[in-house]
Coordinates of C-alpha atoms in Angstrom, one line a residue:
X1 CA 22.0 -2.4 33.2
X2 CA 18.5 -3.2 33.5
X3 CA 17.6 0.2 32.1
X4 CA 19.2 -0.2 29.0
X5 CA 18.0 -3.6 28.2
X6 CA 14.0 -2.3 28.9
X7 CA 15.0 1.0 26.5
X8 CA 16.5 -1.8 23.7
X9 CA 13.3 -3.5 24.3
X10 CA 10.9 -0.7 23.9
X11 CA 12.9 0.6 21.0
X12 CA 12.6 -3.1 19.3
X13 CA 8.7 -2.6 20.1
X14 CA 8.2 0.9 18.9
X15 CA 10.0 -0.2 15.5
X16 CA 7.7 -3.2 15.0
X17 CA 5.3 -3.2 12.0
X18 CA 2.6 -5.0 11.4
X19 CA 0.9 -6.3 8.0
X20 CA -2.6 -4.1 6.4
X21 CA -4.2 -4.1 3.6
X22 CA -5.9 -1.5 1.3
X23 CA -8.8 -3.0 -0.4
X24 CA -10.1 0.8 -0.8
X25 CA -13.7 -0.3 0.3
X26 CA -13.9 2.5 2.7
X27 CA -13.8 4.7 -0.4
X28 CA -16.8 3.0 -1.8
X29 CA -19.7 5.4 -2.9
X30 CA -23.4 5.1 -1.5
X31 CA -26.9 6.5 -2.1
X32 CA -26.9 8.6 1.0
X33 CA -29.2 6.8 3.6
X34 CA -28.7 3.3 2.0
X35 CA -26.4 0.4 0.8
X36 CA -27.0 0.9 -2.6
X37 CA -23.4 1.6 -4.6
X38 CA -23.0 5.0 -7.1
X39 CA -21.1 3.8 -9.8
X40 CA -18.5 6.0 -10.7
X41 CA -15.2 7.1 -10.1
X42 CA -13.4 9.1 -8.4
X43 CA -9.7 9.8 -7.0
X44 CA -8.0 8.2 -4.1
X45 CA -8.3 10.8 -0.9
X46 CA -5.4 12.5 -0.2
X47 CA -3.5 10.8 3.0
X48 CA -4.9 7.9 2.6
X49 CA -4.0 5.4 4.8
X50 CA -1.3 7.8 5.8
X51 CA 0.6 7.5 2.0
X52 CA 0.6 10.6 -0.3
X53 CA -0.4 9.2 -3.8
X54 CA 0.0 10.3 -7.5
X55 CA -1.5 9.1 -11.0
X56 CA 2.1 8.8 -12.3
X57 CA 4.5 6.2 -11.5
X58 CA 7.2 9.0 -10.6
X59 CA 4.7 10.9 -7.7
X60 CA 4.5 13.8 -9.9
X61 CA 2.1 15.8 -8.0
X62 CA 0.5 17.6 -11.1
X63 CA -0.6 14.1 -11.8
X64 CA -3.2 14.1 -9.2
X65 CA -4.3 11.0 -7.2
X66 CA -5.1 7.4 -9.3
X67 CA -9.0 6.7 -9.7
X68 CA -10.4 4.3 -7.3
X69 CA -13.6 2.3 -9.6
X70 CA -16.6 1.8 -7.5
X71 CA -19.8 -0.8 -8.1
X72 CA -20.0 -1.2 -11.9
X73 CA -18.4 2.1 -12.7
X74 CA -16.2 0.5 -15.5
X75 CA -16.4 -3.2 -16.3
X76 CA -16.5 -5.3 -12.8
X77 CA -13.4 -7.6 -13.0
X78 CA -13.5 -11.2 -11.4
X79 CA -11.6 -10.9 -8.0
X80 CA -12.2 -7.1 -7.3
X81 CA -14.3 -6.2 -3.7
X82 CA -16.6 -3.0 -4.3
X83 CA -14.3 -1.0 -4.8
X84 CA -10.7 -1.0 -6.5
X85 CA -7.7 0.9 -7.8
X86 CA -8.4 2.0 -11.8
X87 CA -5.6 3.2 -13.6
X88 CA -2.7 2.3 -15.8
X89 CA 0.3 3.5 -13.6
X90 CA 0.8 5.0 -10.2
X91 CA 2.5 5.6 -7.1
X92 CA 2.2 5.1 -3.2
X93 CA 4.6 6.9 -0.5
X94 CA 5.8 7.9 2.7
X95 CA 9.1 9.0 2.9
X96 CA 8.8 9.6 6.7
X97 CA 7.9 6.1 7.8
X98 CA 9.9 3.3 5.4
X99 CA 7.4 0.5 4.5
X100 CA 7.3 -2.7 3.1
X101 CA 5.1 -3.7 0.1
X102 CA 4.1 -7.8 0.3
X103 CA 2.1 -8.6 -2.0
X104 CA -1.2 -7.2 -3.9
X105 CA -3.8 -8.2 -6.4
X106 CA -3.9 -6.7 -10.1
X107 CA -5.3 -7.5 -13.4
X108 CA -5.6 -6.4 -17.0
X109 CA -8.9 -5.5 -18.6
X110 CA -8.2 -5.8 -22.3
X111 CA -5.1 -7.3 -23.1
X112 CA -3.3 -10.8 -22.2
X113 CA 0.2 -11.2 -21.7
X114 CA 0.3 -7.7 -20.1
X115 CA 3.9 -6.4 -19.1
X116 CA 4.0 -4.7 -15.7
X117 CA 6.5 -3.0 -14.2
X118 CA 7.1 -2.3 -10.2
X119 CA 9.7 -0.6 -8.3
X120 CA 10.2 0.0 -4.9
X121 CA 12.7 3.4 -3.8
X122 CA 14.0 5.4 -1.1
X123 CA 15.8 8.7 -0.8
X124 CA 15.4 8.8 -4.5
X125 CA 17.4 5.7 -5.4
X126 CA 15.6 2.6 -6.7
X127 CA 16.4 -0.8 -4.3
X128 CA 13.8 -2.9 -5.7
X129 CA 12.4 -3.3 -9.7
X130 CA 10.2 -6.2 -10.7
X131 CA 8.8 -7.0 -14.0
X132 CA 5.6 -9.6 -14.4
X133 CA 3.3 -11.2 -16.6
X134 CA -0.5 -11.0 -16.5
X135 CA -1.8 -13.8 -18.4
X136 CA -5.2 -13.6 -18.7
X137 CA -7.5 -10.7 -19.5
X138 CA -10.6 -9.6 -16.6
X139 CA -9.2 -11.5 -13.8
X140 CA -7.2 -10.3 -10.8
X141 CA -4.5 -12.7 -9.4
X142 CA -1.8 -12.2 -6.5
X143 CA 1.6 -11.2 -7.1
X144 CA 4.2 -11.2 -4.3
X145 CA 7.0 -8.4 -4.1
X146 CA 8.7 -8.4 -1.0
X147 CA 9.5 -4.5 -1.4
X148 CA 11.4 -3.8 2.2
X149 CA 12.2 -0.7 3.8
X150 CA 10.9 1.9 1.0
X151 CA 10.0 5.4 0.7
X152 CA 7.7 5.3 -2.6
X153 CA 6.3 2.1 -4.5
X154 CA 5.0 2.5 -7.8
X155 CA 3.2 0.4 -10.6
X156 CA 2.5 1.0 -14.2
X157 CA 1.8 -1.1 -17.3
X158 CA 3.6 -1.9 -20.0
X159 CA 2.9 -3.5 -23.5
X160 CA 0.4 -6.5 -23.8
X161 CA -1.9 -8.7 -26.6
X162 CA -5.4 -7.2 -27.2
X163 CA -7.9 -9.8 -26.5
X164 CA -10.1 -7.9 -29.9
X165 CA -8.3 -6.0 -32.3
X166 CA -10.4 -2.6 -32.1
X167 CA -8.9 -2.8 -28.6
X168 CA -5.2 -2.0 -29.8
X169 CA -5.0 1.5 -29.2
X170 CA -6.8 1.4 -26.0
X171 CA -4.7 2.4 -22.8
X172 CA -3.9 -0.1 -21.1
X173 CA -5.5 -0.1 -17.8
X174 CA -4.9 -2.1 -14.4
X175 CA -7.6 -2.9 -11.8
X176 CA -5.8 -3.4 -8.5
X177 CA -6.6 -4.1 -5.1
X178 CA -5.5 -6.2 -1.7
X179 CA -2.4 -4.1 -1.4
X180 CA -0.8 -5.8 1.3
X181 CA 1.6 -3.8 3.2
X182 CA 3.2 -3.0 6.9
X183 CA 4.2 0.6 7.9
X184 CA 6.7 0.8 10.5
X185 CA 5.5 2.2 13.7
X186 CA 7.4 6.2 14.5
X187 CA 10.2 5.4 16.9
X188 CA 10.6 7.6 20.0
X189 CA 13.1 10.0 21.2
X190 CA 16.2 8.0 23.2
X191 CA 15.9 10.3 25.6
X192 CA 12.0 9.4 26.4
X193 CA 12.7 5.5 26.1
X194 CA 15.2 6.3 28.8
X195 CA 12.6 7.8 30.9
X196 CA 10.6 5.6 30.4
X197 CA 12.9 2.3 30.9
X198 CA 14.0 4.1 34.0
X199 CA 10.6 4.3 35.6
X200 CA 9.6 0.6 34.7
X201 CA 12.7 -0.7 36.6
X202 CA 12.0 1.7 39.5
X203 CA 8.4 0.5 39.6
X204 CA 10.0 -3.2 39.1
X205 CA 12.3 -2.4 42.6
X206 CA 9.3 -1.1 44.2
X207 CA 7.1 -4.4 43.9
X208 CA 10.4 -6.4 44.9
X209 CA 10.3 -4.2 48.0
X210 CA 7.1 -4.8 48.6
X211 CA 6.9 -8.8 48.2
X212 CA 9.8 -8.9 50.9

């Protein structure tokens, strides 16, 4: 009996997750040899932090990977670390391990009142869609999602207000960053929880032998 209570207790451990965040600094260019930042751009690295990404809100792989902005690179929006997610739609996933999206920061850079859409799937179904307004133009803010137990989350804009007219027909672009997120751990085998719930309760009778 005790063996199967220590293997339901590992397997509650092993299948614990615990909350990250991507603020994509680690993807921040430097002048070799110093702390200076390159401005410029340049895609998201592929497996990085262990989700495959796209530049379209479907994961078409022909899309690429979404831009990551670094230093001044385009206009430096209030909120935004180093480094940051550029780009007007795209997708995060990992059909392997579910995750759970909580919350991330995103802004608009030339239009108020700017529509965007999320969506949170697995298997290919959708399970989560959430529509919100950014209000003001050059300013990230936090928006909470809640996205549980999902293969592939993906973000694109919608329509918004131009804050200048000659700024109608440009796209309209997001600057993200904080994603806030938890990946659930790889559970093991039964059989080697089994093992291994077996030995601790042997080693457990051996130290009761001992303290007699």
């Amino acid at each position: 009996m005790r063996t199967v209570l220590l293997s339901c207790l590992l397997l509650m451990l092993a299948n614990t997750s615990f909350a990250k965040v991507i603020d994509f600094e680690d993807l921040a260019h430097y002048l070799p040899g110093t702390g200076l930042l390159i401005e410029d751009t340049r895609p998201v690295t592929d497996d990085y932090m262990g989700f495959v990404w796209s530049g379209d809100k479907t994961g078409d792989p022909l899309a690429g990977n979404p831009p990551c902005a670094s230093g001044e690179a385009f206009l430096w929006m209030e909120g935004t670390g180093s480094t940051y997610l550029y780009a007007a739609e795209f997708s995060m996933a990992n059909e392997a391990r579910p995750f759970r999206i909580v919350s991330l920061m995103i802004g608009s850079y030339f239009f108020e009142d700017q529509v965007v859409f999320a969506s949170g799937s697995s298997n290919g179904g959708v399970r989560y869609q959430q529509t919100f307004l950014i209000e003001d133009a050059m300013h990230l803010t936090r928006h909470q999602l809640d996205f549980q137990n999902i293969g592939q989350f993906a973000l694109w804009a919608g329509s918004g207000v131009p804050t200048h007219d000659f700024l109608e027909d440009f796209p309209h672009t997001l600057g993200i960053d904080n994603i806030e997120y938890e990946l659930s751990e790889p559970v093991p085998e039964p059989s080697t929880l089994l093992i291994l719930g077996s030995g601790l309760a042997g080693l457990a009778g051996l130290i009761r032998k001992y303290r007699r």
